Coordinates of C-alpha atoms (C1' of nucleotides) in Angstrom, one line a residue:
Chain A
M1 CA -133.2 -18.6 -185.1
K2 CA -133.1 -21.9 -183.2
K3 CA -130.2 -22.6 -181.0
T4 CA -127.3 -24.6 -182.3
T5 CA -127.1 -28.2 -181.0
I6 CA -124.5 -30.9 -181.2
K7 CA -126.5 -32.4 -184.0
D8 CA -126.2 -29.2 -186.1
I9 CA -122.4 -29.3 -185.7
A10 CA -122.3 -32.9 -186.6
K11 CA -124.3 -32.4 -189.7
A12 CA -122.2 -29.4 -190.7
A13 CA -119.0 -31.2 -190.1
G14 CA -120.1 -34.5 -191.6
V15 CA -119.4 -36.5 -188.6
S16 CA -121.5 -38.2 -185.9
I17 CA -122.8 -36.5 -182.9
A18 CA -120.8 -38.8 -180.7
T19 CA -117.6 -37.5 -182.3
V20 CA -118.7 -34.0 -181.7
S21 CA -119.5 -34.7 -178.1
Y22 CA -116.1 -36.3 -177.6
I23 CA -114.3 -33.4 -179.0
L24 CA -116.3 -30.7 -177.2
N25 CA -115.9 -32.5 -173.9
D26 CA -112.3 -33.4 -174.6
V27 CA -112.9 -37.0 -173.6
K28 CA -109.5 -38.6 -172.9
T29 CA -110.5 -42.2 -173.6
Q30 CA -111.2 -41.4 -177.2
S31 CA -108.6 -40.7 -179.8
I32 CA -109.7 -38.2 -182.4
S33 CA -107.8 -37.3 -185.5
D34 CA -106.5 -33.7 -185.4
E35 CA -108.1 -33.1 -188.7
T36 CA -111.7 -33.7 -187.5
R37 CA -111.0 -32.1 -184.2
V38 CA -110.0 -28.7 -185.6
K39 CA -112.8 -28.9 -188.1
V40 CA -115.4 -29.6 -185.5
L41 CA -114.1 -27.0 -183.1
K42 CA -114.1 -24.4 -185.8
I43 CA -117.6 -25.1 -186.9
A44 CA -118.8 -25.1 -183.3
Q45 CA -117.3 -21.7 -182.9
Q46 CA -118.8 -20.4 -186.1
L47 CA -122.2 -21.6 -185.1
H48 CA -121.8 -20.0 -181.6
Y49 CA -122.5 -23.3 -180.0
V50 CA -122.9 -23.5 -176.2
T51 CA -123.9 -26.6 -174.4
N52 CA -127.5 -26.9 -173.2
R53 CA -127.1 -27.4 -169.4
S54 CA -130.7 -28.6 -169.0
A55 CA -129.9 -31.5 -171.3
R56 CA -126.5 -32.2 -169.8
S57 CA -127.9 -32.0 -166.2
L58 CA -130.6 -34.5 -167.1
K59 CA -128.1 -36.9 -168.4
L60 CA -125.4 -36.5 -165.8
Q61 CA -127.5 -36.0 -162.8
K62 CA -125.4 -33.0 -161.9
T63 CA -126.5 -29.5 -162.5
G64 CA -123.5 -27.4 -161.6
L65 CA -125.9 -25.3 -159.6
I66 CA -125.3 -24.3 -156.0
G67 CA -128.0 -22.7 -153.9
I68 CA -127.4 -19.8 -151.5
L69 CA -130.4 -19.5 -149.3
L70 CA -130.5 -16.4 -147.2
F71 CA -132.8 -16.6 -144.2
R72 CA -134.3 -13.1 -143.6
D73 CA -134.0 -11.7 -140.1
L74 CA -136.9 -12.6 -137.9
A75 CA -136.4 -9.3 -136.2
P76 CA -135.4 -7.0 -139.1
Q77 CA -133.2 -4.1 -138.5
P78 CA -132.7 -1.3 -141.0
W79 CA -129.4 -2.8 -142.0
S80 CA -130.6 -6.4 -142.2
D81 CA -130.2 -6.4 -145.9
L82 CA -126.6 -5.3 -145.7
K83 CA -125.3 -8.0 -143.4
Y84 CA -124.7 -10.8 -145.8
V85 CA -123.7 -9.1 -149.0
K86 CA -120.0 -9.7 -148.7
T87 CA -120.5 -13.3 -147.9
L88 CA -122.9 -13.7 -150.8
Y89 CA -120.7 -12.0 -153.3
T90 CA -117.6 -13.9 -152.1
L91 CA -119.3 -17.2 -152.3
E92 CA -120.6 -16.4 -155.8
R93 CA -117.2 -15.5 -157.0
L94 CA -115.5 -18.6 -155.5
C95 CA -118.1 -20.9 -156.8
G96 CA -118.0 -19.2 -160.2
E97 CA -114.3 -19.8 -160.3
L98 CA -115.0 -23.5 -160.0
G99 CA -117.5 -23.5 -162.8
Y100 CA -120.7 -23.4 -160.7
H101 CA -123.6 -21.1 -161.1
I102 CA -125.5 -19.7 -158.1
I103 CA -129.2 -19.8 -157.5
F104 CA -130.0 -17.1 -154.9
M105 CA -133.1 -17.3 -152.8
Q106 CA -134.4 -15.5 -149.7
V107 CA -136.2 -17.6 -147.2
D108 CA -139.1 -15.8 -145.6
G109 CA -142.1 -16.7 -143.6
D110 CA -142.4 -19.5 -141.1
S111 CA -142.5 -22.7 -143.1
P112 CA -140.4 -22.2 -146.2
S113 CA -140.5 -24.7 -149.0
Y114 CA -137.3 -26.1 -150.1
D115 CA -138.8 -27.7 -153.2
M116 CA -136.5 -25.5 -155.3
I117 CA -133.5 -27.4 -154.0
R118 CA -134.8 -30.7 -155.3
E119 CA -136.6 -29.4 -158.4
R120 CA -133.5 -27.8 -159.6
N121 CA -131.3 -30.7 -158.4
L122 CA -128.8 -28.4 -156.8
D123 CA -125.4 -29.9 -156.3
G124 CA -124.9 -28.1 -153.0
V125 CA -126.4 -25.5 -150.7
F126 CA -125.3 -22.7 -148.5
L127 CA -127.6 -21.6 -145.7
L128 CA -127.1 -18.1 -144.4
N129 CA -128.5 -16.9 -141.1
A130 CA -130.7 -20.0 -140.7
D131 CA -132.6 -20.5 -137.5
Q132 CA -133.2 -24.0 -136.1
E133 CA -137.0 -23.8 -136.2
R134 CA -137.7 -22.8 -139.8
F135 CA -134.9 -25.1 -141.0
A136 CA -135.6 -28.2 -138.9
T137 CA -139.2 -28.5 -140.0
V138 CA -138.2 -29.4 -143.4
S139 CA -134.6 -30.7 -143.2
R140 CA -135.9 -33.5 -141.0
Y141 CA -138.1 -35.1 -143.5
F142 CA -135.8 -35.1 -146.4
G143 CA -132.1 -35.5 -146.0
F144 CA -130.9 -33.4 -148.9
G145 CA -128.5 -36.0 -150.1
I146 CA -126.2 -33.1 -151.1
P147 CA -123.6 -31.1 -149.1
V148 CA -125.2 -28.4 -147.0
F149 CA -123.0 -25.7 -145.5
V150 CA -124.5 -23.6 -142.7
I151 CA -123.1 -20.2 -142.3
D152 CA -123.7 -18.2 -139.1
S153 CA -126.0 -20.7 -137.4
W154 CA -125.5 -23.5 -134.9
I155 CA -127.7 -26.2 -136.5
E156 CA -127.5 -29.3 -134.3
D157 CA -126.9 -31.9 -136.9
P158 CA -123.6 -33.5 -137.6
I159 CA -124.3 -33.9 -141.3
F160 CA -124.0 -30.1 -141.9
H161 CA -120.8 -28.2 -142.1
K162 CA -120.8 -25.1 -140.0
I163 CA -118.9 -21.9 -140.8
L164 CA -118.6 -19.3 -138.1
P165 CA -116.5 -16.3 -137.1
D166 CA -113.9 -17.3 -134.5
Y167 CA -115.7 -15.8 -131.6
A168 CA -113.4 -17.3 -129.0
G169 CA -110.3 -15.9 -130.6
S170 CA -112.1 -12.6 -131.2
F171 CA -113.0 -12.0 -127.6
K172 CA -109.4 -12.7 -126.5
R173 CA -108.0 -10.4 -129.1
A174 CA -110.5 -7.7 -128.4
G175 CA -109.3 -7.7 -124.8
T176 CA -105.8 -7.2 -125.9
L177 CA -106.6 -4.4 -128.2
L178 CA -108.7 -2.6 -125.7
G179 CA -106.1 -3.0 -123.1
A180 CA -108.5 -4.6 -120.7
A181 CA -111.3 -7.1 -120.8
P182 CA -114.5 -5.6 -122.1
E183 CA -117.2 -5.1 -119.5
Y184 CA -120.2 -5.2 -121.7
L185 CA -121.4 -6.7 -125.0
V186 CA -123.9 -5.5 -127.5
M187 CA -125.1 -8.0 -130.1
Q188 CA -128.0 -8.5 -132.5
P189 CA -130.9 -10.8 -131.8
C190 CA -129.7 -13.8 -133.8
N191 CA -132.1 -15.8 -135.9
D192 CA -130.5 -18.8 -134.3
A193 CA -131.1 -18.6 -130.6
E194 CA -128.6 -21.4 -129.9
L195 CA -125.8 -19.4 -131.6
A196 CA -126.7 -16.4 -129.5
N197 CA -126.5 -18.5 -126.3
R198 CA -123.1 -19.8 -127.3
I199 CA -121.8 -16.4 -128.1
A200 CA -123.0 -15.0 -124.8
L201 CA -121.4 -17.9 -123.0
L202 CA -118.1 -17.5 -124.8
S203 CA -118.0 -13.8 -123.9
G204 CA -117.7 -14.8 -120.2
L205 CA -119.9 -11.8 -119.3
D206 CA -122.9 -11.8 -117.1
E207 CA -126.3 -11.7 -118.7
S208 CA -126.9 -8.3 -117.2
C209 CA -123.9 -7.0 -119.2
I210 CA -125.2 -8.3 -122.5
H211 CA -127.6 -6.3 -124.6
R212 CA -129.6 -7.6 -127.5
Y213 CA -130.4 -4.7 -129.7
E214 CA -134.0 -3.9 -130.4
D215 CA -134.1 -0.2 -130.9
R216 CA -132.1 2.9 -130.2
A217 CA -133.8 3.8 -127.1
G218 CA -133.1 0.5 -125.5
L219 CA -129.5 0.6 -126.7
D220 CA -129.0 4.0 -125.3
E221 CA -130.4 3.1 -122.0
F222 CA -128.1 0.1 -121.8
L223 CA -125.1 2.1 -122.8
N224 CA -125.7 4.7 -120.2
R225 CA -124.9 2.1 -117.5
F226 CA -121.4 1.7 -119.0
T227 CA -120.2 5.2 -119.7
D228 CA -116.4 5.3 -120.0
R229 CA -116.2 1.6 -119.9
K230 CA -114.8 -0.7 -122.5
G231 CA -117.2 -2.7 -124.5
L232 CA -117.7 -5.1 -127.3
V233 CA -120.1 -4.8 -130.2
I234 CA -120.9 -7.7 -132.6
N235 CA -121.5 -6.5 -136.1
E236 CA -120.3 -3.3 -137.6
F237 CA -123.7 -2.0 -138.7
L238 CA -125.0 -2.3 -135.2
A239 CA -121.8 -0.7 -134.0
N240 CA -122.6 2.2 -136.3
E241 CA -125.7 2.7 -134.3
V242 CA -123.7 2.7 -131.1
V243 CA -121.2 5.2 -132.5
R244 CA -124.0 7.4 -133.8
T245 CA -125.9 7.5 -130.5
R246 CA -122.8 7.8 -128.3
G247 CA -120.2 9.6 -130.3
D248 CA -116.6 9.0 -129.4
R249 CA -117.3 8.7 -125.7
D250 CA -117.0 5.0 -125.4
S251 CA -114.1 2.9 -126.4
I252 CA -115.4 -0.2 -128.1
A253 CA -114.1 -3.0 -130.1
V254 CA -116.2 -4.2 -133.0
L255 CA -116.4 -7.7 -134.4
C256 CA -117.0 -7.0 -138.1
T257 CA -119.0 -10.1 -138.8
S258 CA -120.4 -8.6 -142.0
H259 CA -116.9 -8.2 -143.5
S260 CA -117.4 -4.4 -143.8
P261 CA -115.1 -2.7 -141.4
D262 CA -114.9 0.2 -143.9
I263 CA -118.3 1.6 -142.9
L264 CA -117.0 2.4 -139.4
P265 CA -115.1 5.6 -138.5
D266 CA -111.4 5.1 -138.4
H267 CA -110.9 5.6 -134.7
V268 CA -112.9 2.5 -133.7
V269 CA -111.1 -0.7 -132.8
K270 CA -112.1 -3.3 -135.5
L271 CA -111.8 -7.0 -135.7
S272 CA -112.2 -8.4 -139.2
Y273 CA -112.6 -11.9 -140.5
E274 CA -110.8 -13.4 -143.5
L275 CA -112.9 -13.5 -146.6
N276 CA -110.2 -15.8 -147.9
D277 CA -111.4 -18.4 -145.4
Y278 CA -114.4 -19.0 -147.7
K279 CA -112.0 -20.4 -150.2
P280 CA -111.4 -23.7 -148.4
V281 CA -115.1 -23.8 -147.6
V282 CA -116.0 -23.7 -151.2
D283 CA -113.3 -26.1 -152.1
T284 CA -114.6 -28.6 -149.5
M285 CA -118.1 -28.3 -150.9
D286 CA -116.7 -28.9 -154.4
G287 CA -114.9 -32.0 -153.1
N288 CA -118.1 -33.2 -151.6
I289 CA -119.9 -32.7 -154.9
Q290 CA -117.3 -34.3 -157.1
D291 CA -117.0 -37.3 -154.8
A292 CA -119.8 -38.1 -152.4
D293 CA -117.3 -39.9 -150.1
Y294 CA -115.0 -36.9 -150.0
S295 CA -113.7 -36.8 -146.4
S296 CA -113.9 -33.3 -145.1
H297 CA -111.4 -32.9 -142.4
N298 CA -113.6 -30.7 -140.4
K299 CA -117.2 -30.0 -140.1
F300 CA -116.4 -26.8 -138.2
I301 CA -114.7 -24.0 -140.0
Y302 CA -113.9 -20.8 -138.2
L303 CA -113.2 -17.6 -140.0
S304 CA -110.0 -16.3 -138.6
V305 CA -109.9 -13.0 -137.0
T306 CA -107.6 -10.2 -138.0
S307 CA -107.3 -6.6 -136.9
Chain B
M1 CA -132.4 -43.5 -152.5
K2 CA -133.2 -42.3 -156.0
K3 CA -135.5 -39.5 -156.6
T4 CA -139.1 -40.1 -157.3
T5 CA -140.2 -39.7 -160.9
I6 CA -143.5 -39.5 -162.6
K7 CA -142.8 -43.1 -163.7
D8 CA -142.6 -44.2 -160.1
I9 CA -145.9 -42.6 -159.3
A10 CA -147.5 -44.2 -162.4
K11 CA -146.3 -47.6 -161.4
A12 CA -147.5 -47.2 -157.8
A13 CA -150.9 -45.9 -158.9
G14 CA -151.3 -48.4 -161.7
V15 CA -151.8 -45.8 -164.3
S16 CA -149.8 -44.4 -167.2
I17 CA -147.2 -41.7 -166.9
A18 CA -149.3 -39.6 -169.2
T19 CA -152.1 -39.6 -166.8
V20 CA -149.9 -38.7 -163.9
S21 CA -148.5 -35.8 -165.9
Y22 CA -151.9 -34.6 -166.7
I23 CA -153.0 -34.6 -163.1
L24 CA -149.8 -33.0 -161.7
N25 CA -149.9 -30.2 -164.2
D26 CA -153.7 -29.9 -164.0
V27 CA -154.1 -30.0 -167.7
K28 CA -157.4 -28.5 -168.6
T29 CA -158.0 -30.2 -171.9
Q30 CA -158.0 -33.6 -170.2
S31 CA -160.8 -35.0 -168.2
I32 CA -159.7 -37.2 -165.4
S33 CA -161.9 -39.1 -163.0
D34 CA -161.9 -37.8 -159.5
E35 CA -161.0 -41.3 -158.3
T36 CA -157.7 -41.6 -160.1
R37 CA -156.9 -37.9 -159.5
V38 CA -157.0 -38.2 -155.8
K39 CA -155.2 -41.5 -155.8
V40 CA -152.4 -40.2 -157.9
L41 CA -152.1 -36.9 -156.0
K42 CA -152.0 -38.8 -152.7
I43 CA -149.2 -41.2 -153.9
A44 CA -147.3 -38.3 -155.3
Q45 CA -147.3 -36.7 -151.9
Q46 CA -146.4 -39.8 -150.1
L47 CA -143.4 -40.3 -152.4
H48 CA -142.4 -36.7 -151.9
Y49 CA -142.4 -36.1 -155.6
V50 CA -141.1 -32.9 -157.0
T51 CA -140.8 -32.2 -160.7
N52 CA -137.4 -32.3 -162.3
R53 CA -136.9 -28.9 -163.8
S54 CA -134.0 -30.0 -166.0
A55 CA -136.3 -32.4 -167.7
R56 CA -139.1 -30.0 -167.9
S57 CA -136.9 -27.2 -169.2
L58 CA -135.5 -29.5 -171.9
K59 CA -139.0 -30.3 -173.1
L60 CA -140.6 -26.9 -172.7
Q61 CA -137.7 -24.7 -173.8
K62 CA -138.5 -22.6 -170.8
T63 CA -136.4 -22.8 -167.7
G64 CA -138.1 -20.5 -165.2
L65 CA -134.7 -19.0 -164.6
I66 CA -134.0 -15.3 -164.5
G67 CA -130.5 -14.0 -164.4
I68 CA -129.3 -11.0 -162.4
L69 CA -126.0 -9.9 -163.6
L70 CA -124.2 -7.4 -161.4
F71 CA -121.4 -5.5 -163.1
R72 CA -118.7 -4.8 -160.5
D73 CA -117.7 -1.2 -160.2
L74 CA -114.8 -0.3 -162.5
A75 CA -113.6 2.1 -159.9
P76 CA -114.4 0.3 -156.7
Q77 CA -115.3 2.2 -153.5
P78 CA -115.4 0.6 -150.0
W79 CA -119.2 0.5 -150.3
S80 CA -119.4 -0.8 -153.8
D81 CA -120.7 -4.1 -152.6
L82 CA -123.5 -2.5 -150.7
K83 CA -125.0 -0.5 -153.5
Y84 CA -127.2 -3.0 -155.2
V85 CA -128.3 -5.3 -152.4
K86 CA -131.8 -3.8 -152.0
T87 CA -132.3 -4.0 -155.7
L88 CA -131.1 -7.5 -155.9
Y89 CA -133.2 -8.7 -153.0
T90 CA -136.3 -7.0 -154.2
L91 CA -135.9 -8.4 -157.7
E92 CA -135.4 -11.9 -156.2
R93 CA -138.5 -11.6 -154.1
L94 CA -140.7 -10.3 -156.9
C95 CA -139.5 -12.9 -159.4
G96 CA -139.9 -15.5 -156.8
E97 CA -143.5 -14.5 -156.3
L98 CA -144.0 -15.2 -160.0
G99 CA -142.5 -18.6 -159.7
Y100 CA -139.1 -17.8 -161.1
H101 CA -135.7 -18.7 -159.7
I102 CA -132.8 -16.4 -159.8
I103 CA -129.3 -17.0 -161.0
F104 CA -127.0 -14.4 -159.6
M105 CA -123.7 -13.6 -161.2
Q106 CA -121.1 -10.9 -160.8
V107 CA -119.5 -9.6 -164.0
D108 CA -115.9 -8.8 -163.6
G109 CA -113.0 -8.2 -165.9
D110 CA -113.0 -6.6 -169.3
S111 CA -114.5 -9.1 -171.6
P112 CA -117.1 -11.1 -169.7
S113 CA -118.6 -14.2 -171.1
Y114 CA -122.3 -14.4 -171.2
D115 CA -122.3 -18.1 -172.1
M116 CA -124.1 -18.8 -168.9
I117 CA -127.2 -17.0 -170.2
R118 CA -127.4 -19.3 -173.1
E119 CA -126.2 -22.5 -171.5
R120 CA -128.8 -22.2 -168.8
N121 CA -131.4 -20.9 -171.2
L122 CA -132.4 -18.1 -169.0
D123 CA -135.9 -16.8 -169.6
G124 CA -134.8 -13.2 -168.9
V125 CA -132.0 -11.1 -167.6
F126 CA -131.5 -8.1 -165.4
L127 CA -128.3 -6.1 -165.9
L128 CA -127.2 -4.0 -162.9
N129 CA -124.7 -1.3 -163.2
A130 CA -123.6 -2.3 -166.7
D131 CA -121.2 -0.2 -168.7
Q132 CA -121.5 0.3 -172.4
E133 CA -118.1 -1.1 -173.3
R134 CA -118.1 -4.4 -171.5
F135 CA -121.7 -5.0 -172.4
A136 CA -121.6 -4.0 -176.1
T137 CA -118.7 -6.3 -177.0
V138 CA -121.0 -9.3 -176.5
S139 CA -124.5 -8.1 -176.8
R140 CA -123.8 -7.1 -180.4
Y141 CA -122.9 -10.5 -181.7
F142 CA -125.8 -12.4 -180.2
G143 CA -129.1 -10.8 -179.7
F144 CA -130.2 -12.6 -176.5
G145 CA -133.6 -13.5 -177.9
I146 CA -134.9 -12.9 -174.4
P147 CA -136.0 -9.9 -172.5
V148 CA -133.1 -7.9 -171.1
F149 CA -133.7 -5.2 -168.5
V150 CA -131.0 -2.8 -167.8
I151 CA -130.9 -1.1 -164.4
D152 CA -128.9 2.0 -163.8
S153 CA -127.3 2.3 -167.2
W154 CA -128.0 4.1 -170.4
I155 CA -127.3 1.4 -172.9
E156 CA -128.0 2.8 -176.4
D157 CA -130.1 0.1 -177.8
P158 CA -133.9 0.2 -178.2
I159 CA -134.3 -3.5 -177.6
F160 CA -133.5 -3.2 -173.9
H161 CA -135.7 -1.9 -171.2
K162 CA -134.1 0.8 -169.0
I163 CA -134.9 1.3 -165.4
L164 CA -133.5 4.4 -163.7
P165 CA -134.2 6.7 -160.7
D166 CA -136.2 9.7 -161.7
Y167 CA -133.2 12.1 -161.7
A168 CA -135.1 15.0 -163.3
G169 CA -137.8 14.9 -160.7
S170 CA -135.3 14.4 -157.9
F171 CA -133.4 17.5 -158.8
K172 CA -136.5 19.5 -158.8
R173 CA -137.7 18.1 -155.5
A174 CA -134.3 18.6 -153.9
G175 CA -134.4 22.2 -154.7
T176 CA -137.8 22.5 -153.0
L177 CA -136.7 20.7 -149.9
L178 CA -133.5 22.6 -149.6
G179 CA -135.3 25.9 -150.0
A180 CA -133.0 26.9 -152.9
A181 CA -131.4 25.3 -155.9
P182 CA -128.3 23.3 -154.9
E183 CA -125.0 24.9 -156.0
Y184 CA -122.9 21.8 -156.2
L185 CA -123.3 18.1 -156.9
V186 CA -121.3 15.2 -155.7
M187 CA -121.7 11.9 -157.5
Q188 CA -119.9 8.6 -158.0
P189 CA -117.9 7.7 -161.0
C190 CA -120.6 5.7 -162.9
N191 CA -119.7 2.5 -164.7
D192 CA -121.7 3.9 -167.6
A193 CA -120.1 7.1 -168.7
E194 CA -123.1 8.1 -170.8
L195 CA -125.4 7.9 -167.7
A196 CA -123.0 10.1 -165.8
N197 CA -123.1 12.6 -168.6
R198 CA -126.9 12.7 -168.6
I199 CA -127.1 13.1 -164.9
A200 CA -124.6 16.0 -165.0
L201 CA -126.6 17.6 -167.8
L202 CA -129.9 17.2 -165.9
S203 CA -128.5 18.8 -162.8
G204 CA -128.1 22.0 -164.8
L205 CA -124.9 22.7 -162.9
D206 CA -121.6 23.8 -164.4
E207 CA -118.9 21.1 -164.7
S208 CA -116.8 23.0 -162.1
C209 CA -119.5 22.5 -159.6
I210 CA -119.7 18.7 -160.1
H211 CA -117.4 16.4 -158.3
R212 CA -116.9 12.7 -159.1
Y213 CA -115.7 11.0 -156.0
E214 CA -112.4 9.3 -156.0
D215 CA -111.1 9.6 -152.5
R216 CA -111.7 11.5 -149.3
A217 CA -109.0 14.0 -149.9
G218 CA -110.3 15.1 -153.2
L219 CA -113.8 15.2 -151.8
D220 CA -112.8 17.4 -148.9
E221 CA -111.0 19.7 -151.2
F222 CA -114.0 20.1 -153.4
L223 CA -116.3 20.7 -150.5
N224 CA -114.1 23.4 -149.1
R225 CA -115.1 25.5 -152.0
F226 CA -118.7 25.3 -151.0
T227 CA -118.8 25.8 -147.3
D228 CA -122.3 26.9 -146.1
R229 CA -123.7 26.3 -149.6
K230 CA -126.5 23.9 -150.4
G231 CA -125.5 20.8 -152.2
L232 CA -126.6 17.6 -153.7
V233 CA -125.2 14.1 -153.3
I234 CA -126.1 11.1 -155.3
N235 CA -126.0 7.9 -153.4
E236 CA -126.4 7.6 -149.6
F237 CA -123.2 5.7 -149.1
L238 CA -121.2 8.4 -150.7
A239 CA -123.2 10.9 -148.7
N240 CA -122.1 9.1 -145.6
E241 CA -118.6 10.0 -146.6
V242 CA -119.6 13.6 -147.0
V243 CA -121.3 13.7 -143.7
R244 CA -118.4 12.0 -142.0
T245 CA -115.7 14.4 -143.3
R246 CA -117.8 17.5 -143.0
G247 CA -120.1 16.9 -140.0
D248 CA -123.3 18.9 -139.9
R249 CA -121.8 22.0 -141.4
D250 CA -123.3 21.6 -144.9
S251 CA -126.9 21.3 -145.8
I252 CA -127.2 18.6 -148.4
A253 CA -129.9 16.7 -150.1
V254 CA -129.2 13.0 -150.8
L255 CA -130.5 11.0 -153.6
C256 CA -130.7 7.5 -152.0
T257 CA -130.2 5.5 -155.2
S258 CA -129.3 2.4 -153.2
H259 CA -132.7 2.4 -151.4
S260 CA -131.0 2.6 -148.0
P261 CA -131.8 6.0 -146.6
D262 CA -131.6 4.5 -143.1
I263 CA -127.9 4.5 -143.0
L264 CA -127.9 8.3 -143.0
P265 CA -128.2 10.4 -139.9
D266 CA -131.7 11.7 -139.3
H267 CA -131.0 15.4 -140.0
V268 CA -130.0 14.9 -143.6
V269 CA -132.5 15.7 -146.3
K270 CA -133.2 12.4 -148.1
L271 CA -134.9 11.5 -151.4
S272 CA -135.8 7.9 -151.8
Y273 CA -137.0 5.8 -154.6
E274 CA -139.9 3.4 -154.6
L275 CA -138.9 -0.2 -154.3
N276 CA -142.5 -0.9 -155.3
D277 CA -141.7 0.4 -158.7
Y278 CA -139.8 -2.8 -159.4
K279 CA -143.1 -4.6 -159.3
P280 CA -144.3 -3.4 -162.7
V281 CA -140.8 -3.9 -164.0
V282 CA -140.9 -7.6 -163.1
D283 CA -144.4 -7.9 -164.3
T284 CA -143.4 -6.5 -167.6
M285 CA -140.5 -9.0 -167.9
D286 CA -142.9 -11.8 -167.0
G287 CA -145.2 -10.6 -169.8
N288 CA -142.4 -10.7 -172.2
I289 CA -141.5 -14.2 -171.2
Q290 CA -145.0 -15.6 -171.3
D291 CA -145.6 -14.0 -174.7
A292 CA -142.8 -12.9 -176.9
D293 CA -145.0 -10.3 -178.6
Y294 CA -146.0 -8.8 -175.3
S295 CA -146.3 -5.1 -175.9
S296 CA -144.5 -3.2 -173.2
H297 CA -145.9 0.2 -172.9
N298 CA -142.6 1.8 -172.1
K299 CA -139.0 0.9 -172.5
F300 CA -138.1 3.5 -169.9
I301 CA -139.2 3.1 -166.4
Y302 CA -138.3 5.7 -163.8
L303 CA -138.3 4.9 -160.2
S304 CA -140.5 7.6 -158.6
V305 CA -138.9 9.8 -156.0
T306 CA -140.3 10.3 -152.5
S307 CA -139.1 12.1 -149.5
Chain C
dT1 C1' -110.7 -43.5 -185.3
dT2 C1' -115.7 -42.9 -185.8
dG3 C1' -120.7 -44.2 -185.5
dT4 C1' -125.2 -46.3 -183.5
dA5 C1' -128.2 -46.5 -180.1
dT6 C1' -130.1 -45.8 -175.5
dG7 C1' -131.7 -43.3 -171.6
dC8 C1' -132.0 -39.1 -168.4
dG9 C1' -137.6 -37.2 -166.8
dT10 C1' -140.8 -34.5 -169.0
dT11 C1' -144.7 -32.9 -171.9
dA12 C1' -147.9 -33.4 -175.6
dT13 C1' -149.8 -35.6 -179.7
dC14 C1' -152.5 -39.0 -181.2
dA15 C1' -154.8 -43.1 -180.7
dA16 C1' -157.8 -46.2 -178.0
Chain D
dT1 C1' -161.4 -41.2 -169.5
dT2 C1' -156.8 -43.1 -170.3
dG3 C1' -152.3 -44.9 -172.5
dA4 C1' -148.4 -45.5 -175.9
dT5 C1' -144.9 -42.9 -177.7
dA6 C1' -142.1 -39.3 -179.8
dA7 C1' -139.4 -35.6 -178.9
dC8 C1' -136.2 -32.2 -176.0
dG9 C1' -130.2 -32.2 -176.3
dC10 C1' -126.7 -34.5 -174.4
dA11 C1' -123.2 -38.3 -172.9
dT12 C1' -121.6 -42.8 -173.3
dA13 C1' -121.4 -48.0 -173.7
dC14 C1' -120.7 -50.8 -177.3
dA15 C1' -120.0 -51.8 -182.3
dA16 C1' -117.7 -51.2 -186.3

DNA sequence: TTGTATGCGTTATCAA
DNA sequence: TTGATAACGCATACAA
């Protein structure tokens, strides 16, 4: 059973394929008699017609495909896989609402190939957790020619949109909630070293008070220096490790960068980020796709912090 | 800057587009002089040519796209989003190794539209967490005509492959590890009621000893009836709730159906499932795609349990 | 109000 | 060993 095409509908309805196309696409510049319109629509439905996106893409030079490229952690933790689920799912949902379909790909190894992006003629791309090195190697030699939104990285290139949690606001808020400025910071080893630097800088803490997690032993050793002190942990899954090894002894505030505050015990001070903030992000990308000259107000979008 | 096509290469190399196509696709039935071959290959590289998959798909009637459709939990828990990450990522990786790209979509609402599958001409589909109702409404009226693999559901239709954790083996093993047969079972409300029934049946436990999680209060009440008894929990995220509300008091064995045993404390008895088992699954789908008559040995694939 | 014809970039058949 | 050329299914400029 071959798939129904416009041609089949045209034949069945006794009209031309152009007419069918006009009707199916609801082309405003054409005036179609109500009679033929309902007839064609009915037949299309009877034959279970769906448009062939390969053909349409070929013609329109637009695929309606958006890529989400997830860069695997260079230094994997047990919870590495969990970190970007919420973001991924939210982006999928929002893009879906706008009629796009998502191609999901993990980027692994040192020199990834971005051929997929061009082979599939993606309309736009989200990069999650990208590091400068792996990304730069390729981005340099071919400007994508499509909107690229970089989430959770600090890629030094003005053509990319950057989306980040509002670290500055978070640090301030954390101090308020803790009742005093935190004295230490535990964070993950970021894929993107530059981002890690900026976070450290923003925290205003001395390097000796900042711990990049590697394993439990190291974490525990670090925390022992700060018993009964107030501290800050970036990422709730990492915070879970802290809570697990330390119990309730320390009073910490957690920046829930993975949008999953639920996984933490109730007593912990949590700072969350608005998943809703991805809506304007996706809208901006859509604008860029619809109209290449779309002026996006801001290349930096910060996810706002809530408690 | 328009994208390079075969035509461009042909022109630059002074040969026909047919020749270029032969060379790029390494067509065995054609004999090409080494001279032109290297010339064309070189030019292709210089021009950064990549094949246009829309065009190729249109011609070949194969897209190289595999869909992963994730059915959202009908009764969402805080950790609902986390449950299928590992599976999703593993499938992506395995399909990627075979040259496929993944379209990821969440299925929400009561009467989902599967048009995407046909519009995009997917070569195959994975369904995660599907429930009979939402699925049946549509699957009935159009046989996909492509391999459909159902993960974590018990869809009553012989044309679908089913992939499930080895519950029978798990229950047996859990008994061994606990040193005695478990006296109660805590599980999640499955999307697929039929699957839930079968699991309950396999456990051999009376309905009064089986709890379907709804909220902490209900869970706690249930567990109070089994203090100091040995029990079974299906899913590690749910188990985390159990551990959190109960502490170390109970000795439970956990079936880590989300492939994330790491998130549980060390002292808990854990049963894991082989992520490697998805490899033969993906291979089977690939076989079905390459050759529609591919005989798949088994429509049931059970993920083997380890400790 | 409707139809004809062209091209999007490939692959593959047939001819040279 | 190579080259014309016809599809694949759709959208649209231009005719009628």
